[in-house]
mmCIF file of C-alpha atoms and ligand atoms in Angstrom:
data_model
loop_
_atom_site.group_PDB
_atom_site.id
_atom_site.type_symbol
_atom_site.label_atom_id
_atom_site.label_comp_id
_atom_site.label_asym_id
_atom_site.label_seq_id
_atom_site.Cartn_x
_atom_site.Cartn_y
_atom_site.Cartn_z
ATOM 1 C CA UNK A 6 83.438 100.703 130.865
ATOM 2 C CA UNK A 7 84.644 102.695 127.954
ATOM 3 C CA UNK A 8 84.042 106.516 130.039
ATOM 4 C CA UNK A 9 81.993 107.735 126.161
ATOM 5 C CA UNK A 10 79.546 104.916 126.841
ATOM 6 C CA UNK A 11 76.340 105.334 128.281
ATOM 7 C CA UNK A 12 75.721 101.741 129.759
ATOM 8 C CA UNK A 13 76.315 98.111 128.516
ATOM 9 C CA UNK A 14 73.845 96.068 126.889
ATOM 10 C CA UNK A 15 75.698 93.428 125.710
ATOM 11 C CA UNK A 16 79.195 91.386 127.536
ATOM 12 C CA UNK A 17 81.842 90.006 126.301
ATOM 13 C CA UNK A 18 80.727 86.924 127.822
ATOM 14 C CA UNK A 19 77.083 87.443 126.574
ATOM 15 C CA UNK A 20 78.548 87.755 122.923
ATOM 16 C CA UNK A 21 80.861 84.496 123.505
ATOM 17 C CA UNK A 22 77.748 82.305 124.710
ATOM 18 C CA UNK A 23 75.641 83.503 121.955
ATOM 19 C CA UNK A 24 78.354 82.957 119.011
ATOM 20 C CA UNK A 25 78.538 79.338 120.669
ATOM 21 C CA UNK A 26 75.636 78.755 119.892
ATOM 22 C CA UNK A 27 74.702 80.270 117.010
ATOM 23 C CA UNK A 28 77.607 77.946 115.843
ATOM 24 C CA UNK A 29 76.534 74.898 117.070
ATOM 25 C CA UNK A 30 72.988 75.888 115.001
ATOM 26 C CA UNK A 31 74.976 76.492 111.674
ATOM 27 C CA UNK A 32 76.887 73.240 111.773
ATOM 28 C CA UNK A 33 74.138 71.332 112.572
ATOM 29 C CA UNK A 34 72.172 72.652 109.834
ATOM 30 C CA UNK A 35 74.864 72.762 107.098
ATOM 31 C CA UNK A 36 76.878 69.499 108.583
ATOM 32 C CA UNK A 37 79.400 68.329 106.389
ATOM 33 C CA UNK A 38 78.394 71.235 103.390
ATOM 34 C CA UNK A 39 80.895 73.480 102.662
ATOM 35 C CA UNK A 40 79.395 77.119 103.653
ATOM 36 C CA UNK A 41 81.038 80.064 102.153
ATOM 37 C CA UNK A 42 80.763 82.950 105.003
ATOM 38 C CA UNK A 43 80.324 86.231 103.202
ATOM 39 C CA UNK A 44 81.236 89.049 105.821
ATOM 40 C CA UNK A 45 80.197 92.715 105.274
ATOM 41 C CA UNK A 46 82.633 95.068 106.106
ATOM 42 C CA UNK A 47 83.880 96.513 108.640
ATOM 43 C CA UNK A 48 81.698 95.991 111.086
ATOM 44 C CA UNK A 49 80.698 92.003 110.716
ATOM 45 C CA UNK A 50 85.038 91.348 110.716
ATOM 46 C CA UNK A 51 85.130 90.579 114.442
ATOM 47 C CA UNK A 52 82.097 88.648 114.597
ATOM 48 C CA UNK A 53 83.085 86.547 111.462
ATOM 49 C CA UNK A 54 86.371 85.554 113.389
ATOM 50 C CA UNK A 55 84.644 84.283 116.766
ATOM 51 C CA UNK A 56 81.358 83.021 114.751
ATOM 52 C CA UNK A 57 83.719 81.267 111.719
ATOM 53 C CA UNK A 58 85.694 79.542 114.759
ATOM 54 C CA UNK A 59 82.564 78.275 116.459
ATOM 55 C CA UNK A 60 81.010 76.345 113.366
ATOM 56 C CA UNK A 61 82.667 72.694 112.770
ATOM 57 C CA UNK A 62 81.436 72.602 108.999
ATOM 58 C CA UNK A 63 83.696 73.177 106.755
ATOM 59 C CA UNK A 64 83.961 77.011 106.218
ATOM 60 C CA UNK A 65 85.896 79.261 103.426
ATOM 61 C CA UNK A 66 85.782 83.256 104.074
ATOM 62 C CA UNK A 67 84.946 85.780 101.511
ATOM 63 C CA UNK A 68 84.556 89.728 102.203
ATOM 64 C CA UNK A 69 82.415 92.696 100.597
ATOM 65 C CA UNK A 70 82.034 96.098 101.618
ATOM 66 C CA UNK A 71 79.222 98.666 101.228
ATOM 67 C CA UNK A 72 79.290 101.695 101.711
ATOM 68 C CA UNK A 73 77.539 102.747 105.127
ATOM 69 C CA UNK A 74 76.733 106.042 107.306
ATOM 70 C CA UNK A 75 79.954 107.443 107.140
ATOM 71 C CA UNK A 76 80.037 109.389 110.423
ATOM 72 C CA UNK A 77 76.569 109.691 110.761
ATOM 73 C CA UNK A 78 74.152 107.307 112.720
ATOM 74 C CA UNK A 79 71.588 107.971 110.636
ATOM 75 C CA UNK A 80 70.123 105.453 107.401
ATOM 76 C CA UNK A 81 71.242 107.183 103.887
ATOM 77 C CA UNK A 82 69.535 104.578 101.934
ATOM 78 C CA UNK A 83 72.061 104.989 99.488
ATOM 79 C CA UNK A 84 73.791 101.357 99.446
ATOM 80 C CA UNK A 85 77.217 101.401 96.632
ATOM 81 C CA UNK A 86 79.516 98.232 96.498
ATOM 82 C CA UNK A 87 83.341 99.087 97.558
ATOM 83 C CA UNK A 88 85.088 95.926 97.361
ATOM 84 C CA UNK A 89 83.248 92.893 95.442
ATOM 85 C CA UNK A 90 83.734 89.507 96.466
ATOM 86 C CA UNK A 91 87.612 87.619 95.546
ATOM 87 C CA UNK A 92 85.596 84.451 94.046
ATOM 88 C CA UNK A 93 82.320 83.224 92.630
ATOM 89 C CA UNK A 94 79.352 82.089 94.251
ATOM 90 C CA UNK A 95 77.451 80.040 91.952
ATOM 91 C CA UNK A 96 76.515 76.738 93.213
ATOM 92 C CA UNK A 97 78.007 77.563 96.783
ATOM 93 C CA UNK A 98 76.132 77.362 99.704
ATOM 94 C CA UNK A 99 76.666 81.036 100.984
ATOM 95 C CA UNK A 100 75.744 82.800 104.528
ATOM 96 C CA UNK A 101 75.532 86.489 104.744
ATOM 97 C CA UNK A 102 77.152 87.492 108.228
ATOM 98 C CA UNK A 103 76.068 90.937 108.848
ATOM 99 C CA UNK A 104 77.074 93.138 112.349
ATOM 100 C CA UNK A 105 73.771 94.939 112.311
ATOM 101 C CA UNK A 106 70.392 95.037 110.872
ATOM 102 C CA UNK A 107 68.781 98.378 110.840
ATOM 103 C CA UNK A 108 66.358 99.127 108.123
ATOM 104 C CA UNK A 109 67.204 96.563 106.436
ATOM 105 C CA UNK A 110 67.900 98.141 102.913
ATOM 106 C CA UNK A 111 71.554 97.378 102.960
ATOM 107 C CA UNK A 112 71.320 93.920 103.356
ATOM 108 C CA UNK A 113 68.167 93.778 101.069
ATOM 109 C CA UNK A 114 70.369 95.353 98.484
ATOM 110 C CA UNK A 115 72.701 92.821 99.058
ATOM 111 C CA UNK A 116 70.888 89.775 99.191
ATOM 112 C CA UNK A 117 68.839 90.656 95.574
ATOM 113 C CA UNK A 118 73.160 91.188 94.439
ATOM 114 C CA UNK A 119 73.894 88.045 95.651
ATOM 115 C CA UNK A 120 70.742 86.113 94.929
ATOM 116 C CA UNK A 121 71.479 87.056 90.900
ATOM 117 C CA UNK A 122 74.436 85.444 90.514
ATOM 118 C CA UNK A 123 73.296 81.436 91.367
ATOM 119 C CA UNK A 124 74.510 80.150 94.442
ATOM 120 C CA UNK A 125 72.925 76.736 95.695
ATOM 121 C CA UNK A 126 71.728 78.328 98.998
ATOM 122 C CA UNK A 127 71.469 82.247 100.476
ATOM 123 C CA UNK A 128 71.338 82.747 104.092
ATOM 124 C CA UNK A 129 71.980 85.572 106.669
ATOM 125 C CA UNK A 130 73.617 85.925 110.245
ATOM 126 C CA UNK A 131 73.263 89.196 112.050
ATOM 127 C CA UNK A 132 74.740 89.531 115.426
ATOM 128 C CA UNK A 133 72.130 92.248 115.992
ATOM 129 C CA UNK A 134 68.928 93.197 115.131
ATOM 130 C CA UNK A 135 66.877 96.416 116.384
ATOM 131 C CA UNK A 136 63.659 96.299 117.363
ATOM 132 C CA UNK A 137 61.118 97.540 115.416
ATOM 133 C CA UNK A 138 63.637 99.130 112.838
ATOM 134 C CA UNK A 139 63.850 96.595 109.339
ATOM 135 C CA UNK A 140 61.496 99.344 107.243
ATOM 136 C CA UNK A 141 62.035 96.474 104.711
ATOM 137 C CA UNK A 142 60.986 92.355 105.510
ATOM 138 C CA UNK A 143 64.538 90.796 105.080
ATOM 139 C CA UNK A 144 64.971 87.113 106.313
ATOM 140 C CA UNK A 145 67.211 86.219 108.573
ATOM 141 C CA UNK A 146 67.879 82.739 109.604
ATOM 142 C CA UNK A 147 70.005 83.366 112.299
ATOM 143 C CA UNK A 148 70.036 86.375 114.799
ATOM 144 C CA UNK A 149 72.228 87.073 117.954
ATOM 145 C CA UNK A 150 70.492 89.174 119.513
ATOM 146 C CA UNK A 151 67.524 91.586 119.477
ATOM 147 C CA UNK A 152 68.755 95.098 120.580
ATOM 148 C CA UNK A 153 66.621 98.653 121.330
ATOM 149 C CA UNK A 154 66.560 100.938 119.023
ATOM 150 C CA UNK A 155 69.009 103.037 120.148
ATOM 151 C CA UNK A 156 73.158 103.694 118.241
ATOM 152 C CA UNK A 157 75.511 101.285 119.572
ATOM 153 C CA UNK A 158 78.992 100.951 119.192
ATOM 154 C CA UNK A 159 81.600 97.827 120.102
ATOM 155 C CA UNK A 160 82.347 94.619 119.059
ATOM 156 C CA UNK A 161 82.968 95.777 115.670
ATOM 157 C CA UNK A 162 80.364 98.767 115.350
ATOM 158 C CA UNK A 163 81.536 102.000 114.740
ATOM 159 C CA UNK A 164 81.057 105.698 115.241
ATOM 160 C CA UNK A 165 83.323 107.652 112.979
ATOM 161 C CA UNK A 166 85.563 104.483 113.060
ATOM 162 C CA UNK A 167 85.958 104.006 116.795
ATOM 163 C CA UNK A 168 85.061 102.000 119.639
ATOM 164 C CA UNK A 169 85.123 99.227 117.119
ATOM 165 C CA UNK A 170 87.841 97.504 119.457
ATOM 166 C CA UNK A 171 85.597 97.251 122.422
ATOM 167 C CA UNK A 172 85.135 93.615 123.292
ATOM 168 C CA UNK A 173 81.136 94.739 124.946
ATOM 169 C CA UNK A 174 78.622 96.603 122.836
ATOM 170 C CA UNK A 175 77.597 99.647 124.307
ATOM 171 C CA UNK A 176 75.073 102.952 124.000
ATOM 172 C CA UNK A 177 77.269 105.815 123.706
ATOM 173 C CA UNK A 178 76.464 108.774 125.318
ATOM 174 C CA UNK A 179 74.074 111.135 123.156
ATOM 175 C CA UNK A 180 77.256 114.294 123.373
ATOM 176 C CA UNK A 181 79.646 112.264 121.994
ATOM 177 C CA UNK A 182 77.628 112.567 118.727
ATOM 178 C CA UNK A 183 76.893 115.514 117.280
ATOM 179 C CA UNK A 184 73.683 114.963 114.230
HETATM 180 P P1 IMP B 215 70.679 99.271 107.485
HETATM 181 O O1 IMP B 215 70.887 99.326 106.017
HETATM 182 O O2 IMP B 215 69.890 100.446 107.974
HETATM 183 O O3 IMP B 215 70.102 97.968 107.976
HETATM 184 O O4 IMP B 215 72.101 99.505 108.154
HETATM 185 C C1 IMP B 215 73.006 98.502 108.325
HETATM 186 C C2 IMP B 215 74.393 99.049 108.582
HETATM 187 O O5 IMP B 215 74.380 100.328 109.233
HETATM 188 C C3 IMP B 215 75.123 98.126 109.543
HETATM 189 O O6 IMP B 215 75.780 97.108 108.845
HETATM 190 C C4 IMP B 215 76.061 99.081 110.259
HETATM 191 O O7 IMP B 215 77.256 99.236 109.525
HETATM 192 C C5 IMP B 215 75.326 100.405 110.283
HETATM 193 N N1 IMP B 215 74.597 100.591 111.561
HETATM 194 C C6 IMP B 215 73.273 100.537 111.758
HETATM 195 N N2 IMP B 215 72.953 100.737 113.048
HETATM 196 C C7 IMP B 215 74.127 100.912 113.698
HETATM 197 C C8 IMP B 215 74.466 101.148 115.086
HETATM 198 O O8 IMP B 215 73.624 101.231 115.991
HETATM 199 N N3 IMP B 215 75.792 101.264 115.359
HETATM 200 C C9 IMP B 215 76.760 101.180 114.411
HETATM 201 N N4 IMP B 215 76.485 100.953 113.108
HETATM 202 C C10 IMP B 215 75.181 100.826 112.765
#
């Protein structure tokens, strides 16, 4: 284990079995559809890879990016586009893959973006979702996993840019952040 983590709550073979699935869901639901998997960067790019890999129907890959905590672990609220999507939506069957849901307002933000410009179908993946958190009702169709309420890191999460390479999520010790 990474030595600024506190414990493990999620393994690299927990995270494998669960994108499996959550694959084998998707395609079955979409079949032969196209679905248009819009990732939210950074954090959602490793779990687009694996989750993109495990679905059989066909799938096309767009990316957006929002501005997030910067180094902080705490909520703004203050949600700004950075990079808009390459192509259109309308009359696409798209799925939101988000990292993490927190309070929800990013993604809520998101979804009303999306949801204005026509496409046949709007959907969202989270890996994660913390307990208790979502201070606005956002639905989800598909979630990984339900986590505590506590800043993790891994598997694509950040703090201050790092630990994003760590193929576990983990709860990083409360001195390595300093807010
Ligand atoms: P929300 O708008 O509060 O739901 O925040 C969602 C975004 O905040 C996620 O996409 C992450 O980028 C970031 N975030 C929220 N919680 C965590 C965490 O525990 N670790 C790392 N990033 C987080």
């Amino acid at each position: 284990m990474h030595p600024d983590l506190e414990t493990i709550v999620l393994t690299e073979a927990q995270i494998a079995e669960r994108i499996r699935e959550l694959g084998e869901q998707i395609s079955a639901d979409y079949g032969h559809e196209p679905v248009l998997l819009i990732a939210v960067l950074r954090g959602a790019a490793l779990f687009v890879a694996d989750l993109a890999r495990a679905i059989e129907s066909p799938v096309e890959i767009d990316f957006m990016a929002v501005s997030s905590y910067g180094s902080s672990t705490k909520s703004s609220g203050v949600v700004r586009i950075i990079k808009d999507l390459d192509e259109t939506i309308e009359g696409r069957h798209v799925l939101v893959v988000e990292d993490i849901l927190d309070t929800g307002l990013t993604l809520k933000y998101l979804l009303k973006n999306l949801a204005s410009r026509g496409p046949a179908s709007l959907e969202v993946v989270t890996l994660l979702s913390k307990e208790g958190k979502q201070r606005v009702p956002i639905s989800c169709r598909y979630i990984g996993f339900d986590v505590p309420d506590e800043f993790v890191v891994g598997y694509g999460l950040d703090y201050a840019e790092r630990y994003r390479n760590l193929p576990y999520i983990g709860i990083l010790k409360p001195e390595i952040y300093s807010d």
